XYZ file of C-alpha atoms in Angstrom:
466
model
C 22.317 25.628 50.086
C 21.426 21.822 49.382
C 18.104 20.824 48.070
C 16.045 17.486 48.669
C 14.533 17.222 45.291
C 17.418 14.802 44.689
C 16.510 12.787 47.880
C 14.386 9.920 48.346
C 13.522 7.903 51.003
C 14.214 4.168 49.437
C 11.796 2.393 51.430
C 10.465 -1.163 50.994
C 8.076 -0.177 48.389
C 11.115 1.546 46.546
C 13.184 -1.429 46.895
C 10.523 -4.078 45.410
C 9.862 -2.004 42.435
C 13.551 -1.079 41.675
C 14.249 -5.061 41.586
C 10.613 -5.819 39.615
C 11.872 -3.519 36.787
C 15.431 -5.444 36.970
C 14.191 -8.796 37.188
C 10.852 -7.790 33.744
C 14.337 -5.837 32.158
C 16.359 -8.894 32.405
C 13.930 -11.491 30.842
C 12.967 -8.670 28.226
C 16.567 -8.446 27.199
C 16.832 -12.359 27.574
C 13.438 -12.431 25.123
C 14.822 -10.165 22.845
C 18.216 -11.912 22.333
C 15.904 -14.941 21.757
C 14.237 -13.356 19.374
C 17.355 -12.761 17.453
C 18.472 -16.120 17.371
C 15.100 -18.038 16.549
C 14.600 -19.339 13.054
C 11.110 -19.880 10.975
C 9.562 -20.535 7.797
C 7.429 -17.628 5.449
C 5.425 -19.599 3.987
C 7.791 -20.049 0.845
C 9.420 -23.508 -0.414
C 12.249 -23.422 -2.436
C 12.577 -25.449 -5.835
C 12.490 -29.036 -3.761
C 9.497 -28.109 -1.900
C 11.413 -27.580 1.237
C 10.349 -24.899 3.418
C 12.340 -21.691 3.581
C 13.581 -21.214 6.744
C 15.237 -17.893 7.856
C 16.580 -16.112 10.562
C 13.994 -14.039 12.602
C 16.448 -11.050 12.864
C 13.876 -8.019 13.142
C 14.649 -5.135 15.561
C 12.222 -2.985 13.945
C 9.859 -5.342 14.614
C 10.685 -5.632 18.518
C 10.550 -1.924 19.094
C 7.134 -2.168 17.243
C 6.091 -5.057 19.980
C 7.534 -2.991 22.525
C 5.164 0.373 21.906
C 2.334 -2.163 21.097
C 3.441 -3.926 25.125
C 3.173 -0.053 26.264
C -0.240 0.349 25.291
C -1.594 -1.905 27.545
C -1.023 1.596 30.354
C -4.016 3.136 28.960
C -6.343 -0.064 29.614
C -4.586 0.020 33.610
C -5.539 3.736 33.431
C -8.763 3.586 32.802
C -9.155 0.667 34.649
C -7.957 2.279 37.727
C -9.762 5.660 36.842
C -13.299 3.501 36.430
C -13.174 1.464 40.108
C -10.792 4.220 41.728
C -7.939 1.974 42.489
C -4.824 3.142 45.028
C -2.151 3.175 42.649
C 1.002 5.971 42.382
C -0.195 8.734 40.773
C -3.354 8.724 40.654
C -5.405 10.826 43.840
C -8.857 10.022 44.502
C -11.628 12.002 46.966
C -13.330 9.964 49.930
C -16.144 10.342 49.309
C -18.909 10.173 52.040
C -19.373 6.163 53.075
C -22.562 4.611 50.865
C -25.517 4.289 53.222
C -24.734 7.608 54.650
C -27.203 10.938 54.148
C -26.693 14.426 54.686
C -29.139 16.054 56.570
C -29.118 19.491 56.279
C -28.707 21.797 58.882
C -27.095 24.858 59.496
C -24.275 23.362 60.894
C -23.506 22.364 57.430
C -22.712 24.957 55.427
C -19.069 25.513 56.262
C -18.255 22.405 55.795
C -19.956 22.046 52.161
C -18.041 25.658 51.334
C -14.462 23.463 52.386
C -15.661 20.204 50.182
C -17.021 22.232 47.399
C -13.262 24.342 46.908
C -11.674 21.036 47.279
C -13.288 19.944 44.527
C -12.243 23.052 42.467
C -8.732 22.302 43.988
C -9.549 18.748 42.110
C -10.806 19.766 39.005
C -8.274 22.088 38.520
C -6.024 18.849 38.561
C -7.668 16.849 35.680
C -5.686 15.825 32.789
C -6.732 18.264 29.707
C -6.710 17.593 26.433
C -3.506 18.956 25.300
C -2.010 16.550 27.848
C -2.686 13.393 25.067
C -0.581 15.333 22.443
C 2.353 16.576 24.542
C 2.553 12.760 25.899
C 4.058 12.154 21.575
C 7.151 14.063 22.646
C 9.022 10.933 24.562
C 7.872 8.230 22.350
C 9.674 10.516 19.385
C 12.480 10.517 21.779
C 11.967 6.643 22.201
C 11.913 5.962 18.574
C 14.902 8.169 17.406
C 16.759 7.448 20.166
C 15.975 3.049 19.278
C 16.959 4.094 15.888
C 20.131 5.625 16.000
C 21.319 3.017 18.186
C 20.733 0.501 16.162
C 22.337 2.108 13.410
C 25.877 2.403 15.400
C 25.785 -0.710 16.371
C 26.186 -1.804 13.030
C 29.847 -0.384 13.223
C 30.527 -1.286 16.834
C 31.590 -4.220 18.870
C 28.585 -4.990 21.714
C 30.877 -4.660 24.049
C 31.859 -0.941 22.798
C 28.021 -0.633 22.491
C 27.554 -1.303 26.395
C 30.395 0.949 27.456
C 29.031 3.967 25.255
C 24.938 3.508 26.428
C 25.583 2.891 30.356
C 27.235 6.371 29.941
C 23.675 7.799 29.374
C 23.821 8.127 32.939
C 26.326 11.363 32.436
C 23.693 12.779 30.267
C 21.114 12.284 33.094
C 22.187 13.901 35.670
C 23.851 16.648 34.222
C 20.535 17.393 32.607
C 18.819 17.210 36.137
C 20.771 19.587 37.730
C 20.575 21.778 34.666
C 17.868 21.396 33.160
C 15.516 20.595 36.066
C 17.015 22.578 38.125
C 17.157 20.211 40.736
C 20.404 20.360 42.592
C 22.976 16.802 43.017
C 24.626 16.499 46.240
C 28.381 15.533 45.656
C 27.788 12.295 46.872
C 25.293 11.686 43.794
C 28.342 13.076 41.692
C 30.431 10.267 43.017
C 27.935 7.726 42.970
C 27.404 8.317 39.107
C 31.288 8.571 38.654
C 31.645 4.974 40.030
C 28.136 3.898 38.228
C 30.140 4.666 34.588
C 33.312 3.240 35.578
C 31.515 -0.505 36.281
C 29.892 0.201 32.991
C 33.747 0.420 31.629
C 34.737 -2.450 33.582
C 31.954 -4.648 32.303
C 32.152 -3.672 28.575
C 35.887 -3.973 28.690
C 35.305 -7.586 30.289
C 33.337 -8.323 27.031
C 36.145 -6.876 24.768
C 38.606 -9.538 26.392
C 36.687 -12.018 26.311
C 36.218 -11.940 22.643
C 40.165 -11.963 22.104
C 40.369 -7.936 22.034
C 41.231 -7.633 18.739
C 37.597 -6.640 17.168
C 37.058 -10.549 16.172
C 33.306 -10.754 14.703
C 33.177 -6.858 14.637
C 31.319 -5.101 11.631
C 33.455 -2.069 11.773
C 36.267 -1.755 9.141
C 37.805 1.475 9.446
C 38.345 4.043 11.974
C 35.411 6.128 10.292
C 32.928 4.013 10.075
C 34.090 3.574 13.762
C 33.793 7.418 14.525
C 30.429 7.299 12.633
C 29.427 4.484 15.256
C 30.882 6.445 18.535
C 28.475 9.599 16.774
C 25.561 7.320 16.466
C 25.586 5.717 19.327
C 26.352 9.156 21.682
C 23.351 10.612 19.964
C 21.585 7.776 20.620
C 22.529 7.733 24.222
C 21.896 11.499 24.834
C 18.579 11.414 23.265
C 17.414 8.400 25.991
C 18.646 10.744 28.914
C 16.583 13.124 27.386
C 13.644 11.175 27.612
C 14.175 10.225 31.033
C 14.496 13.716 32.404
C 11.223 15.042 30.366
C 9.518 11.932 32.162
C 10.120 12.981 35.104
C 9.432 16.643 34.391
C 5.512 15.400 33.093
C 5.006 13.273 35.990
C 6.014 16.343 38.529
C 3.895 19.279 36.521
C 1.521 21.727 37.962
C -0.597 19.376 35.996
C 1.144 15.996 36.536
C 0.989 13.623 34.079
C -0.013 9.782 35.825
C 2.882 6.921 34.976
C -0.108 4.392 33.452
C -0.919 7.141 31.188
C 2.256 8.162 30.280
C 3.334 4.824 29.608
C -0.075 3.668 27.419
C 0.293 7.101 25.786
C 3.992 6.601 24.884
C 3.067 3.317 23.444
C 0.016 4.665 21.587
C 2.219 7.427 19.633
C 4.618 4.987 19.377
C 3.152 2.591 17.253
C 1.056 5.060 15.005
C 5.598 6.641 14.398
C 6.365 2.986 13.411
C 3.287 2.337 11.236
C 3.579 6.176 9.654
C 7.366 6.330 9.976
C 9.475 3.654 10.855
C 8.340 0.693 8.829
C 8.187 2.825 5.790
C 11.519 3.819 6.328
C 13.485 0.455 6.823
C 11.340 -0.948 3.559
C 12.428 1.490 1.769
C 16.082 1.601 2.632
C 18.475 -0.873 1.349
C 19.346 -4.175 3.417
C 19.770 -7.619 3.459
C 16.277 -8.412 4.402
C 14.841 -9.460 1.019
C 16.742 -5.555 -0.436
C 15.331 -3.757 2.198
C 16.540 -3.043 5.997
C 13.586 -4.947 7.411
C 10.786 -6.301 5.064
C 7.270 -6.049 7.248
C 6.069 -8.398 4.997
C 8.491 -11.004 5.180
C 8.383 -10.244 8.946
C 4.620 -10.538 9.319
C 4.735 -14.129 6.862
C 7.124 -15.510 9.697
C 5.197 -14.484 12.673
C 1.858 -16.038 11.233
C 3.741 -19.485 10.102
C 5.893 -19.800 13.306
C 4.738 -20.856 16.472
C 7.715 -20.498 18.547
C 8.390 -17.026 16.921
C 4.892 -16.353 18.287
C 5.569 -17.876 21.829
C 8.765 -15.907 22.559
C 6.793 -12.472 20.879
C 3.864 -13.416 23.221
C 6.001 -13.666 26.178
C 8.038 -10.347 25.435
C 5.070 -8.643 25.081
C 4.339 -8.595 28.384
C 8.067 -8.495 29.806
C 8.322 -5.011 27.690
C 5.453 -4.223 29.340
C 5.847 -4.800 32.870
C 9.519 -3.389 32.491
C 8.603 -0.029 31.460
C 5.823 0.279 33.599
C 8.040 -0.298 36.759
C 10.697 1.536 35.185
C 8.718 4.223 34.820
C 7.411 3.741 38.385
C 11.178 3.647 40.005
C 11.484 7.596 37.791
C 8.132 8.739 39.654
C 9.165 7.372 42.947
C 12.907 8.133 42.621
C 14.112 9.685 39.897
C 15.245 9.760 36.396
C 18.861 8.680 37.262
C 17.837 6.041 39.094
C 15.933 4.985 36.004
C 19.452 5.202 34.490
C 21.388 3.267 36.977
C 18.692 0.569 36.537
C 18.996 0.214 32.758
C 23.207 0.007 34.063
C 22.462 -3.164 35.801
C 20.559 -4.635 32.937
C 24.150 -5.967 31.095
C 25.452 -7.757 34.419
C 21.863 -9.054 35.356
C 21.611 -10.059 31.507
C 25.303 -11.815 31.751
C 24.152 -13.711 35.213
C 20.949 -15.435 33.831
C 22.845 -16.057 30.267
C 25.295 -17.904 32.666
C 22.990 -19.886 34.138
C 20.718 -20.585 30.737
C 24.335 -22.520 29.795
C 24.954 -24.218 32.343
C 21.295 -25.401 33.646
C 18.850 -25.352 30.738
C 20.096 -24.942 27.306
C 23.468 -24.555 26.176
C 22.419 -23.236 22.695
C 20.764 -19.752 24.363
C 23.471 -19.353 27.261
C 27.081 -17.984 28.147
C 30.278 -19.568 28.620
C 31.971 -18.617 31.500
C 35.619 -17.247 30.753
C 38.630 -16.207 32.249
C 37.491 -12.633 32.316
C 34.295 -13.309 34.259
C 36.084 -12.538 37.879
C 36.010 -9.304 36.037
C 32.524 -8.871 35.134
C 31.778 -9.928 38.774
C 34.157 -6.556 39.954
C 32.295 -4.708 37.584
C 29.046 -5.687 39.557
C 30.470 -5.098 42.750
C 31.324 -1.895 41.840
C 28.137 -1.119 40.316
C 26.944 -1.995 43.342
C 28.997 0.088 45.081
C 28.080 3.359 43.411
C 24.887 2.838 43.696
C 25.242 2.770 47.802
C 26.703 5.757 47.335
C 24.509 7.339 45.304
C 21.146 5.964 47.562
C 22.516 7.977 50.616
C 21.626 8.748 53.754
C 18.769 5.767 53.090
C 19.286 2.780 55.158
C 21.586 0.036 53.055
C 23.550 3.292 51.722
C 27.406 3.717 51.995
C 28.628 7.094 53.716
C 32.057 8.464 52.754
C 32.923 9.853 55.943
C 37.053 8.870 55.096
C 37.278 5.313 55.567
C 39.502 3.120 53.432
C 36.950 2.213 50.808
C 35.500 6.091 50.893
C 39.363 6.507 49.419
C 39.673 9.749 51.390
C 36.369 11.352 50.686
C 34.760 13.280 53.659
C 31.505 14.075 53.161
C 30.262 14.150 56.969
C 29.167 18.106 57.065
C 26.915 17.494 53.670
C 25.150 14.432 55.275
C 24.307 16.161 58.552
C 22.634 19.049 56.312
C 20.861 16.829 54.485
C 19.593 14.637 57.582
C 18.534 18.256 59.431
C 16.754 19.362 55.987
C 14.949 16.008 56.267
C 13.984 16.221 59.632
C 12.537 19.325 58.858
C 10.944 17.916 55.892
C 8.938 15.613 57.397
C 7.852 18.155 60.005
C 6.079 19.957 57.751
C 4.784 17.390 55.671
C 3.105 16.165 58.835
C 1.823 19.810 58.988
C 0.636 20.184 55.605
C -1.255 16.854 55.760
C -3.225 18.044 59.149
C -4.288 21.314 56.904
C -5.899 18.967 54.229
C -7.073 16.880 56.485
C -9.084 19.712 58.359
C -9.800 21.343 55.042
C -12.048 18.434 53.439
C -12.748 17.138 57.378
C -16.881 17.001 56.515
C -16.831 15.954 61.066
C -16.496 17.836 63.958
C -15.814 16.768 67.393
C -17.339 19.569 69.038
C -20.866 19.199 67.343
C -22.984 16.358 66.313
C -22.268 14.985 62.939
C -23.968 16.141 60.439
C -24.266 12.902 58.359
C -26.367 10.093 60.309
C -26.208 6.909 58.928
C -29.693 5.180 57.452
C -29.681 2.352 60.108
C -28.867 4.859 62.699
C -31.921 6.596 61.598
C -34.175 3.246 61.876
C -33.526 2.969 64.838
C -34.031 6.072 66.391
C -37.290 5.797 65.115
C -37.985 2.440 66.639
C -37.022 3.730 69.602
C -39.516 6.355 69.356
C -42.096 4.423 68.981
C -41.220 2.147 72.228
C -41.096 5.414 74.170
C-alpha cells in the first residue's frame, strides 16, 4: 500500500522558499570561502614595526558565527509568539473581534463548553519544558558532524569532499523510510539515484579540472586517504541524521516550531563551542600559533580588521537566513528535500564563482575550464532528479517509458498516488468543517450571541426615538 507522508504538494510558497534557502546557501558558502581567503593584522608588529598580517583561516570560528546567526530564531519566536504573527508552525486562536461583548444568555452555554475544550485541545499543545533540552540533541549532531568533516578534509581533495557529502542524501532517505517509517515511492528511489550521480558528475568535473592527479592535495598515502573517506562518511551520516530528527521534532504529538528549533539549535550550539569546541582546537596541536585554531589570535584579528568584520557581519545573517529557510523547506517538504538542496549548493556555488571572475573581481572568482560543459551536465542532471523526485507536482517529470524515463514505467504507482490524493484532500476539507463547527462561537439559526458595542448604542438610541 503507498503512503503520502512522502508527498507534498510543491506549491508557490514551496517553490519561493526552496530557491530563498539556495540563493542565502549560495552567498553563505560564497562568504565563507571569503572568509578563508581574507588577510588581517593582530595587533602585533614584527621587529621593523610592520604590522603582522596573517591569513584569516578559522573554521572553528565560522561554525561559532554560524550557531551565534541561529540564535537570532528565538528573538523571531518570541517575536511572533508576543504579536501572534501567521508564520509556519506556529497556530494561533481567533479570538472574539475587540469591541465585541458577550452577553450571556442561555443560548450560550454550548458554545462556551466547545471554546473552553478547544482551549484544553490548545494547551495540551504548548511547548513544555523538556522541549528546550531535547532541542541540544541536533546542534550535537551539528557540531560533530562540522567537526569530523573538517577533519577529513584535511586528507581529501575538495572535489573528493563534494562527491562523499552530496551522498548524505543516501543516508536520508534510507533513514526516512526506516527510521520514520514513512514509506518512498520508487520514483523518490530514482530521483535520489540520479540526485547522487550529478553529485559524482560534478565532483569528478572538479577532479579534472585540477589535472586529476591529486595536484594541491594534502593526502599522502592511501591511509591517511581511508582515514579521510572514514571521516568524512561519518561526517556525512551524522548530518542525515540531523535532518531526519528535524523533521521528526517538527511533526511530534508535541511539535516542535522551526524558529524555535532553529534559535534553540543555535543557543546549544554556541554554549558546545564555548564549553567544547574552542577548548578543544586550543588545545590540540596546529599551525595556528601551536594550536588547531588559537581563539585568541582569532578574536585579535576580528577586533583590528575591518573587512574581516564586514564579510563576518554579512555571513552572519546569510547563515542565518539559510538555515531558517532550510529548515522551513524540511517542515514544508521534507528532510530529503533539505538534502537535495544542500546538493545544489556546489553547482549554485560554481555559477556565482563564475561570474565573481568574470564581472567583479578576478581575485575571489573561477576560471572557466574545459571541464565546465561537464559541471553544466551535472546540473542538468541534478535537475533532472529532482523532477523526478517532486512528482506528481506540477513542473515534475513522470516516467511513464519515454526515451529520457530510459524504460521506466511507473504509470500504475502515479494513478495510486493521484486517487490517494484526491481522497486526501476530501477529507481534509472534512476535517477542517469539524473544527470549524467545533470552535464556531455563531449560529445561523439563532441570534448571535455576541453584539457588538456600537450595535448596542444604537439600539439604545433608537429606543429612545421610539
Amino acid at each position: 500500500m503507498s503512503n503520502l507522508a512522502n508527498v507534498h504538494k510543491c506549491g508557490l510558497n514551496e517553490v519561493i522558499l526552496f530557491l530563498l534557502a539556495i540563493i542565502f546557501g549560495t552567498g553563505c558558502s560564497i562568504c565563507s570561502k571569503t572568509m578563508m581567503g581574507l588577510h588581517g593584522t593582530n595587533g602585533t608588529v614584527d621587529e621593523t614595526g610592520i604590522p603582522t598580517v596573517e591569513l584569516f583561516q578559522k573554521p572553528l570560528f565560522q561554525t561559532f558565527g554560524m550557531f551565534i546567526g541561529m540564535m537570532f530564531g528565538l528573538i523571531m519566536h518570541w517575536f511572533v509568539l508576543a504579536f501572534k504573527i501567521s508564520f509556519p508552525g506556529y497556530d494561533f486562536d481567533q479570538d472574539a473581534d475587540e469591541g465585541d461583548v458577550e452577553i450571556p444568555t442561555e443560548k450560550t452555554s454550548l458554545t462556551s463548553k466547545m471554546k473552553a475544550e478547544s482551549n484544553v485541545d490548545n494547551a495540551s499543545k504548548e511547548i513544555p519544558l523538556w522541549m528546550y533540552f531535547f532541542l541540544a540533541i541536533p546542534a550535537i549532531f551539528d557540531l560533530a558532524a562540522t567537526a569530523l568533516c573538517m577533519m577529513g578534509l584535511q586528507y581529501l581533495d575538495v572535489s573528493i569532499y563534494q562527491m562523499l557529502r552530496g551522498s548524505g542524501i543516501i543516508f536520508v532517505a534510507l533513514m526516512k523510510q526506516h527510521v520514520l517509517k514513512d514509506h518512498l515511492h520508487q520514483y523518490h528511489w530514482v530521483g535520489v539515484f540520479w540526485n547522487v550521480v550529478s553529485v559524482v558528475i560534478v565532483g569528478g568535473t572538479a577532479m579534472l579540472a585540477s589535472g586529476g592527479d591529486g595536484e594541491g592535495s594534502n593526502n599522502s598515502n592511501t591511509s591517511e586517504t581511508f582515514w579521510g573517506v572514514c571521516l568524512l562518511m561519518s561526517g556525512a551520516f551524522i548530518q542525515a541524521v540531523q535532518f531526519v530528527f528535524e523533521e521528526h521534532v517538527m511533526t511530534m504529538d508535541i511539535p516542535a516550531p522551526p524558529l524555535l528549533l532553529i534559535g534553540m539549535e543555535g543557543l546549544w550550539g554556541t554554549i558546545l563551542s564555548i564549553c567544547v569546541m574552542y577548548p578543544l582546537g586550543y588545545y590540540l596541536p596546529g599551525s595556528d600559533h601551536g594550536s588547531y585554531e588559537d581563539p585568541f589570535n582569532t578574536w585579535a584579528m576580528f577586533t583590528h580588521s575591518k573587512n574581516i568584520q564586514v564579510a563576518f557581519f554579512i555571513y552572519f545573517f546569510a547563515i542565518f537566513f539559510y538555515n531558517l529557510f532550510a529548515v522551513l523547506v524540511t517542515f514544508k517538504l521534507s528532510s530529503v528535500w533539505h538534502a537535495i538542496l544542500d546538493n545544489f549548493r556546489p553547482i549554485t556555488v560554481w555559477g556565482t564563482d563564475l561570474f565573481i571572475f568574470y564581472y567583479i573581481n578576478p581575485f575571489f572568482g573561477e576560471v572557466w575550464t574545459q571541464w565546465s560543459y561537464l559541471q553544466i551536465f551535472g546540473m542538468a542532471v541534478l535537475l533532472y532528479g529532482t523532477a523526478i523526485y517532486n512528482a506528481p507536482n506540477a513542473g515534475s517529470l513522470l516516467l511513464e517509458g519515454q526515451w529520457w524515463a530510459f524504460g521506466i514505467n511507473l504509470s500504475s504507482e502515479y494513478e495510486q498516488v493521484k486517487r490517494e490524493l484526491e481522497q486526501a484532500e476530501i477529507d481534509d476539507k472534512w476535517e477542517a468543517k469539524r473544527q470549524e463547527f467545533k470552535v464556531r462561537t455563531r449560529s445561523s439559526f439563532i441570534e448571535s450571541p455576541r453584539i457588538s458595542i456600537h450595535t448596542q448604542a444604537l439600539r439604545g438610541i433608537g429606543a429612545q426615538h421610539n
